[in-house]
Coordinates of C-alpha atoms in Angstrom, one line a residue:
X1 CA 34.2 63.5 -8.0
X2 CA 31.7 61.8 -10.3
X3 CA 34.6 58.6 -10.3
X4 CA 34.4 58.1 -7.5
X5 CA 30.2 58.5 -6.9
X6 CA 30.0 56.0 -9.7
X7 CA 32.7 53.7 -7.9
X8 CA 30.5 53.6 -4.7
X9 CA 27.6 53.2 -6.5
X10 CA 29.5 50.2 -8.3
X11 CA 31.1 48.9 -5.0
X12 CA 27.5 49.1 -3.3
X13 CA 26.2 47.7 -6.8
X14 CA 28.2 44.3 -6.8
X15 CA 28.3 44.1 -2.2
X16 CA 24.5 43.6 -2.5
X17 CA 25.2 41.2 -6.1
X18 CA 27.5 39.1 -3.9
X19 CA 25.0 38.9 -1.0
X20 CA 22.2 38.1 -2.8
X21 CA 24.0 35.2 -4.7
X22 CA 25.1 34.1 -1.2
X23 CA 21.6 33.9 0.6
X24 CA 20.5 31.9 -3.3
X25 CA 23.3 29.6 -2.6
X26 CA 22.3 29.1 0.8
X27 CA 18.9 28.9 0.1
X28 CA 19.8 26.4 -2.9
X29 CA 22.0 24.3 -1.0
X30 CA 19.3 24.2 2.8
X31 CA 17.4 23.1 -0.5
X32 CA 19.5 20.2 -0.8
X33 CA 20.8 19.0 2.7
X34 CA 16.2 19.0 3.2
X35 CA 15.8 17.1 0.0
X36 CA 18.8 14.8 1.1
X37 CA 17.9 14.3 4.5
X38 CA 14.5 13.5 3.3
X39 CA 15.8 11.5 0.8
X40 CA 18.2 9.4 3.9
X41 CA 14.9 9.4 6.4
X42 CA 12.4 7.1 3.1
X43 CA 15.1 5.1 2.5
X44 CA 15.6 4.1 6.1
X45 CA 12.4 3.7 6.4
X46 CA 11.4 1.6 4.0
X47 CA 15.0 -0.5 5.2
X48 CA 13.3 -0.8 8.3
X49 CA 9.8 -2.2 7.1
X50 CA 11.9 -4.7 5.2
X51 CA 13.3 -5.9 8.5
X52 CA 9.7 -5.2 10.2
X53 CA 8.4 -7.8 7.8
X54 CA 10.7 -9.9 7.0
X55 CA 9.0 -12.4 8.1
X56 CA 5.6 -11.3 6.5
X57 CA 3.8 -12.7 3.1
X58 CA 1.4 -9.9 1.7
X59 CA -0.5 -12.1 -0.4
X60 CA -3.1 -10.3 -3.3
X61 CA -3.3 -8.9 -6.3
X62 CA -2.0 -6.5 -8.6
X63 CA -2.5 -4.0 -6.1
X64 CA -0.9 -5.6 -2.7
X65 CA 1.6 -6.3 -5.5
X66 CA 2.7 -2.7 -5.5
X67 CA 4.2 -3.3 -2.1
X68 CA 7.1 -4.9 -4.6
X69 CA 6.7 -3.0 -7.3
X70 CA 7.4 0.2 -5.4
X71 CA 10.4 -1.3 -4.1
X72 CA 8.6 -0.7 -0.1
X73 CA 9.2 -4.5 0.4
X74 CA 11.7 -7.3 -0.8
X75 CA 10.2 -10.0 -3.5
X76 CA 9.9 -12.6 -1.1
X77 CA 7.5 -10.6 1.1
X78 CA 5.0 -9.7 -1.7
X79 CA 2.4 -12.2 -3.9
X80 CA 0.5 -10.5 -5.8
X81 CA -1.1 -11.5 -9.0
X82 CA -2.7 -8.9 -11.0
X83 CA -6.3 -10.5 -12.0
X84 CA -5.8 -12.7 -8.3
X85 CA -9.0 -13.3 -6.9
X86 CA -9.8 -15.5 -3.5
X87 CA -10.6 -18.6 -6.3
X88 CA -6.9 -17.9 -8.2
X89 CA -6.0 -17.8 -5.1
X90 CA -5.9 -21.2 -4.1
X91 CA -3.2 -21.9 -6.7
X92 CA -0.3 -19.9 -4.9
X93 CA -0.6 -21.7 -1.3
X94 CA 2.0 -24.4 -2.2
X95 CA 4.6 -21.5 -2.8
X96 CA 3.2 -19.6 -0.2
X97 CA 3.6 -22.4 2.6
X98 CA 7.4 -22.8 1.2
X99 CA 8.5 -19.1 1.9
X100 CA 7.3 -20.0 5.9
X101 CA 6.2 -16.7 7.0
X102 CA 4.8 -15.9 10.6
X103 CA 2.2 -13.7 9.4
X104 CA 0.0 -13.8 6.1
X105 CA -1.6 -10.6 5.7
X106 CA -3.9 -11.0 2.3
X107 CA -5.2 -8.5 0.5
X108 CA -8.6 -9.9 -2.6
X109 CA -11.6 -8.5 -3.4
X110 CA -11.1 -5.4 -6.1
X111 CA -10.9 -8.4 -8.9
X112 CA -13.9 -10.9 -7.2
X113 CA -16.4 -7.8 -7.2
X114 CA -15.8 -7.8 -11.5
X115 CA -15.9 -11.4 -11.5
X116 CA -18.9 -12.6 -14.1
X117 CA -21.2 -14.3 -11.9
X118 CA -25.0 -14.2 -10.3
X119 CA -23.7 -12.8 -6.7
X120 CA -19.8 -12.6 -7.0
X121 CA -19.4 -11.4 -3.3
X122 CA -20.8 -14.9 -2.2
X123 CA -18.6 -16.3 -4.8
X124 CA -15.9 -14.9 -3.6
X125 CA -16.5 -15.2 -0.1
X126 CA -16.9 -19.4 -0.2
X127 CA -13.7 -19.2 -1.8
X128 CA -12.0 -16.7 1.2
X129 CA -12.9 -19.4 3.1
X130 CA -11.9 -22.5 1.5
X131 CA -8.5 -19.9 1.4
X132 CA -8.1 -19.7 4.2
X133 CA -8.6 -23.2 6.0
X134 CA -5.6 -24.1 3.5
X135 CA -3.6 -21.9 4.4
X136 CA -4.4 -23.0 8.2
X137 CA -4.1 -26.6 6.4
X138 CA -0.3 -25.3 5.8
X139 CA 0.8 -22.9 7.7
X140 CA -0.7 -23.8 11.5
X141 CA 1.2 -21.4 13.4
X142 CA 0.7 -18.6 10.6
X143 CA -0.7 -15.7 12.1
X144 CA -3.6 -14.7 9.5
X145 CA -4.8 -11.2 9.1
X146 CA -7.6 -10.0 6.3
X147 CA -7.1 -6.6 4.9
X148 CA -10.3 -4.7 3.7
X149 CA -10.5 -4.1 0.1
X150 CA -8.9 -0.8 -0.3
X151 CA -12.0 2.3 -1.9
X152 CA -11.7 4.3 -6.0
X153 CA -12.3 7.1 -6.9
X154 CA -15.8 9.0 -7.6
X155 CA -14.6 8.5 -10.7
X156 CA -13.0 4.9 -11.3
X157 CA -16.9 3.8 -9.6
X158 CA -18.5 6.3 -12.2
X159 CA -16.5 4.5 -14.3
X160 CA -17.3 0.7 -13.4
X161 CA -20.8 0.7 -10.7
X162 CA -20.0 -2.7 -9.2
X163 CA -16.8 -0.9 -7.6
X164 CA -19.8 0.9 -5.0
X165 CA -20.2 -2.7 -3.6
X166 CA -16.3 -2.7 -1.9
X167 CA -18.2 -1.4 1.7
X168 CA -20.7 -4.8 1.3
X169 CA -18.0 -6.8 0.3
X170 CA -15.6 -5.5 3.3
X171 CA -18.9 -5.8 5.7
X172 CA -18.4 -9.5 4.1
X173 CA -14.4 -10.2 4.9
X174 CA -15.7 -8.9 8.8
X175 CA -17.6 -11.0 8.7
X176 CA -15.9 -13.8 7.3
X177 CA -12.6 -13.2 9.5
X178 CA -14.2 -13.4 13.1
X179 CA -16.2 -16.9 11.4
X180 CA -12.7 -18.4 10.9
X181 CA -11.4 -16.4 14.0
X182 CA -8.6 -14.6 11.4
X183 CA -7.9 -11.0 12.3
X184 CA -9.3 -7.6 10.3
X185 CA -7.4 -4.6 9.2
X186 CA -10.2 -2.6 8.1
X187 CA -7.4 0.1 5.9
X188 CA -9.8 3.3 4.6
X189 CA -8.1 5.2 8.2
X190 CA -5.4 5.7 6.0
X191 CA -7.4 7.9 3.2
X192 CA -9.6 9.7 5.3
X193 CA -5.8 11.3 6.6
X194 CA -4.3 11.1 2.8
X195 CA -6.9 11.3 0.5
X196 CA -4.6 11.6 -2.3
X197 CA -2.9 8.0 -2.5
X198 CA -4.4 6.9 -5.6
X199 CA -3.1 6.4 -9.6
X200 CA -4.4 8.2 -11.9
X201 CA -7.1 4.8 -12.9
X202 CA -8.2 5.7 -9.4
X203 CA -8.1 2.0 -8.2
X204 CA -4.4 1.2 -7.9
X205 CA -1.9 3.0 -5.6
X206 CA 1.2 5.5 -4.9
X207 CA 3.9 4.7 -3.6
X208 CA 3.1 6.3 -0.4
X209 CA -0.1 4.1 0.0
X210 CA 1.7 1.6 0.6
X211 CA 4.8 3.2 3.6
X212 CA 0.9 4.2 5.4
X213 CA -0.2 0.7 5.1
X214 CA 2.9 -0.5 6.4
X215 CA 2.8 1.7 9.4
X216 CA -0.2 0.7 10.0
X217 CA 0.2 -2.6 10.3
X218 CA 3.4 -2.3 12.4
X219 CA 1.9 -2.9 16.4
X220 CA 0.5 -6.9 15.0
X221 CA 4.4 -7.9 13.2
X222 CA 6.0 -7.0 16.7

């Protein structure tokens, strides 16, 4: 009797163990399938954006450079140079014209705000106007959109107080766009909806920012 009871208990224990293993395997399988599905969706989205913005070029500094660094767009569609300012960007117009884009998105200003001059905003906007004028001369059919300077974290602003001028600078960009009759897009709603997009330095961006940026801009290239 004792042996029979032991066998029953053992059989029940084995059954429970097998059931638990089966459940665990199913859960692992579902988790793996979910990851694969998410990865496939991300790849499809990236491919869609590359196609959607194939006739566009993004001109800017290292923040703009993240578009190609993170593989969101191809190198041919991104001209993001570390430390670039509106003045330095004037040197890139011939290269830009050679790519013959239908849409030019410009995002400069993060470095301009730190330029060692008495009035960085005015100095930058003067060169920004020259940049737009030169692009219009070289690419008269291209649509030009100015993008606002991305915000920084409170820690980054504390470390570099000149970033407090971002809002004022963006207002200047908005007025410049109206004066030059080009489009202006405020990117700040991205950060309102997704507050955790900054990289460790509080200035540059994680990969997710760039997909959100293209999502914001997609209607402009349709």
